[in-house]
mmCIF file of C-alpha atoms in Angstrom:
data_model
loop_
_atom_site.group_PDB
_atom_site.id
_atom_site.type_symbol
_atom_site.label_atom_id
_atom_site.label_comp_id
_atom_site.label_asym_id
_atom_site.label_seq_id
_atom_site.Cartn_x
_atom_site.Cartn_y
_atom_site.Cartn_z
ATOM 1 C CA UNK A 1 3.086 51.341 6.672
ATOM 2 C CA UNK A 2 3.356 53.650 9.652
ATOM 3 C CA UNK A 3 0.370 53.199 11.918
ATOM 4 C CA UNK A 4 -0.745 54.314 15.361
ATOM 5 C CA UNK A 5 -3.789 52.582 16.800
ATOM 6 C CA UNK A 6 -5.416 53.739 20.024
ATOM 7 C CA UNK A 7 -7.556 51.533 22.215
ATOM 8 C CA UNK A 8 -9.017 51.442 25.701
ATOM 9 C CA UNK A 9 -11.499 54.278 25.500
ATOM 10 C CA UNK A 10 -15.070 54.017 26.649
ATOM 11 C CA UNK A 11 -17.591 55.203 29.199
ATOM 12 C CA UNK A 12 -16.293 55.507 32.748
ATOM 13 C CA UNK A 13 -18.100 56.802 35.815
ATOM 14 C CA UNK A 14 -16.815 59.879 37.588
ATOM 15 C CA UNK A 15 -13.965 59.019 39.916
ATOM 16 C CA UNK A 16 -13.070 55.947 37.934
ATOM 17 C CA UNK A 17 -9.950 55.060 36.010
ATOM 18 C CA UNK A 18 -9.082 54.182 32.464
ATOM 19 C CA UNK A 19 -5.940 53.144 30.654
ATOM 20 C CA UNK A 20 -5.497 54.022 27.023
ATOM 21 C CA UNK A 21 -3.049 52.206 24.798
ATOM 22 C CA UNK A 22 -1.430 53.164 21.528
ATOM 23 C CA UNK A 23 0.235 50.476 19.461
ATOM 24 C CA UNK A 24 2.745 51.673 16.895
ATOM 25 C CA UNK A 25 4.027 49.943 13.807
ATOM 26 C CA UNK A 26 6.039 50.894 10.758
ATOM 27 C CA UNK A 27 8.259 53.377 12.577
ATOM 28 C CA UNK A 28 11.313 53.261 14.839
ATOM 29 C CA UNK A 29 9.238 53.536 17.988
ATOM 30 C CA UNK A 30 12.174 53.796 20.369
ATOM 31 C CA UNK A 31 13.372 56.911 18.533
ATOM 32 C CA UNK A 32 10.058 58.731 18.741
ATOM 33 C CA UNK A 33 8.741 61.175 21.282
ATOM 34 C CA UNK A 34 5.169 60.115 21.948
ATOM 35 C CA UNK A 35 2.284 62.324 22.953
ATOM 36 C CA UNK A 36 -1.360 62.144 23.912
ATOM 37 C CA UNK A 37 -3.843 64.812 22.896
ATOM 38 C CA UNK A 38 -7.569 65.182 23.309
ATOM 39 C CA UNK A 39 -10.283 66.994 21.439
ATOM 40 C CA UNK A 40 -13.836 67.722 22.527
ATOM 41 C CA UNK A 41 -16.616 68.679 20.105
ATOM 42 C CA UNK A 42 -16.169 72.248 18.945
ATOM 43 C CA UNK A 43 -12.825 72.564 20.704
ATOM 44 C CA UNK A 44 -9.269 72.645 19.492
ATOM 45 C CA UNK A 45 -7.018 69.690 19.988
ATOM 46 C CA UNK A 46 -5.086 70.108 23.223
ATOM 47 C CA UNK A 47 -1.986 68.619 24.732
ATOM 48 C CA UNK A 48 -2.407 66.041 27.481
ATOM 49 C CA UNK A 49 0.948 64.370 28.066
ATOM 50 C CA UNK A 50 4.173 63.382 26.356
ATOM 51 C CA UNK A 51 7.105 61.095 26.987
ATOM 52 C CA UNK A 52 10.609 61.082 25.598
ATOM 53 C CA UNK A 53 12.318 58.268 23.742
ATOM 54 C CA UNK A 54 13.654 56.350 26.702
ATOM 55 C CA UNK A 55 10.715 57.067 28.973
ATOM 56 C CA UNK A 56 12.874 58.912 31.469
ATOM 57 C CA UNK A 57 11.185 62.270 30.988
ATOM 58 C CA UNK A 58 7.501 63.109 30.936
ATOM 59 C CA UNK A 59 5.447 66.260 30.646
ATOM 60 C CA UNK A 60 1.803 66.846 31.506
ATOM 61 C CA UNK A 61 -0.706 69.564 30.895
ATOM 62 C CA UNK A 62 -1.414 71.477 34.088
ATOM 63 C CA UNK A 63 -4.994 70.257 34.085
ATOM 64 C CA UNK A 64 -3.830 66.641 34.029
ATOM 65 C CA UNK A 65 -1.088 66.713 36.642
ATOM 66 C CA UNK A 66 -1.776 64.280 39.425
ATOM 67 C CA UNK A 67 -4.555 62.642 37.451
ATOM 68 C CA UNK A 68 -2.750 60.775 34.725
ATOM 69 C CA UNK A 69 0.469 58.974 33.975
ATOM 70 C CA UNK A 70 2.066 58.443 30.593
ATOM 71 C CA UNK A 71 4.373 55.485 30.100
ATOM 72 C CA UNK A 72 5.845 53.424 27.304
ATOM 73 C CA UNK A 73 7.073 49.934 26.626
ATOM 74 C CA UNK A 74 9.548 50.085 23.783
ATOM 75 C CA UNK A 75 9.733 46.305 23.590
ATOM 76 C CA UNK A 76 6.032 46.285 22.745
ATOM 77 C CA UNK A 77 6.024 49.479 20.663
ATOM 78 C CA UNK A 78 3.253 50.779 22.873
ATOM 79 C CA UNK A 79 2.583 53.970 24.799
ATOM 80 C CA UNK A 80 -0.013 54.200 27.562
ATOM 81 C CA UNK A 81 -2.035 56.855 29.305
ATOM 82 C CA UNK A 82 -3.348 55.907 32.726
ATOM 83 C CA UNK A 83 -6.106 58.257 33.841
ATOM 84 C CA UNK A 84 -7.457 58.353 37.375
ATOM 85 C CA UNK A 85 -10.050 60.367 39.270
ATOM 86 C CA UNK A 86 -11.910 61.054 36.073
ATOM 87 C CA UNK A 87 -14.227 64.031 36.166
ATOM 88 C CA UNK A 88 -17.514 64.560 34.345
ATOM 89 C CA UNK A 89 -16.875 66.519 31.197
ATOM 90 C CA UNK A 90 -17.712 66.683 27.542
ATOM 91 C CA UNK A 91 -16.835 63.512 25.690
ATOM 92 C CA UNK A 92 -13.459 63.792 24.054
ATOM 93 C CA UNK A 93 -11.460 61.820 21.556
ATOM 94 C CA UNK A 94 -7.970 60.991 22.740
ATOM 95 C CA UNK A 95 -5.276 60.811 20.098
ATOM 96 C CA UNK A 96 -1.863 59.238 20.132
ATOM 97 C CA UNK A 97 0.854 61.026 18.176
ATOM 98 C CA UNK A 98 4.522 60.607 17.339
ATOM 99 C CA UNK A 99 7.290 63.038 16.526
ATOM 100 C CA UNK A 100 10.988 62.678 15.877
ATOM 101 C CA UNK A 101 12.044 65.880 17.554
ATOM 102 C CA UNK A 102 14.960 65.689 19.957
ATOM 103 C CA UNK A 103 12.916 66.625 22.995
ATOM 104 C CA UNK A 104 9.328 66.740 24.203
ATOM 105 C CA UNK A 105 7.078 69.201 22.398
ATOM 106 C CA UNK A 106 3.476 70.133 23.168
ATOM 107 C CA UNK A 107 2.159 71.789 20.024
ATOM 108 C CA UNK A 108 0.075 69.322 17.997
ATOM 109 C CA UNK A 109 1.450 70.877 14.830
ATOM 110 C CA UNK A 110 4.855 69.527 15.793
ATOM 111 C CA UNK A 111 3.613 65.949 15.664
ATOM 112 C CA UNK A 112 3.675 64.458 12.198
ATOM 113 C CA UNK A 113 2.050 61.091 12.864
ATOM 114 C CA UNK A 114 -1.353 60.470 14.400
ATOM 115 C CA UNK A 115 -3.725 57.702 15.259
ATOM 116 C CA UNK A 116 -7.442 57.917 14.605
ATOM 117 C CA UNK A 117 -8.393 58.363 18.240
ATOM 118 C CA UNK A 118 -10.417 56.637 20.927
ATOM 119 C CA UNK A 119 -13.354 58.274 22.674
ATOM 120 C CA UNK A 120 -13.570 58.777 26.420
ATOM 121 C CA UNK A 121 -16.851 59.682 28.090
ATOM 122 C CA UNK A 122 -17.325 60.466 31.784
ATOM 123 C CA UNK A 123 -21.013 61.101 32.498
ATOM 124 C CA UNK A 124 -22.309 63.183 35.370
#
């Protein structure tokens, strides 16, 4: 069965770093555009970053530029999100998603496959 499983979330102090992982199974991972999204309580799910099939192209939300890096290892069927200089904010659940579009897309409605999320908390 197709499955996306996020891991690596937790509580991190302001200014710290965290690396999220998303392990995929049951799908042709190397043919999928992969994205990361986040959702805070009472907020809509928002785009964070995405990476194309080969890993040669990436796209980041303006708020995340310079603070995170998305990467993938197709041999391990895994996509990562490295986050640095974390700022205090409302706790959010970070979701991994996959789409088989031909290029990077940012609308969550364009992603058909989702993990269950991993929570990230950066206290004040």
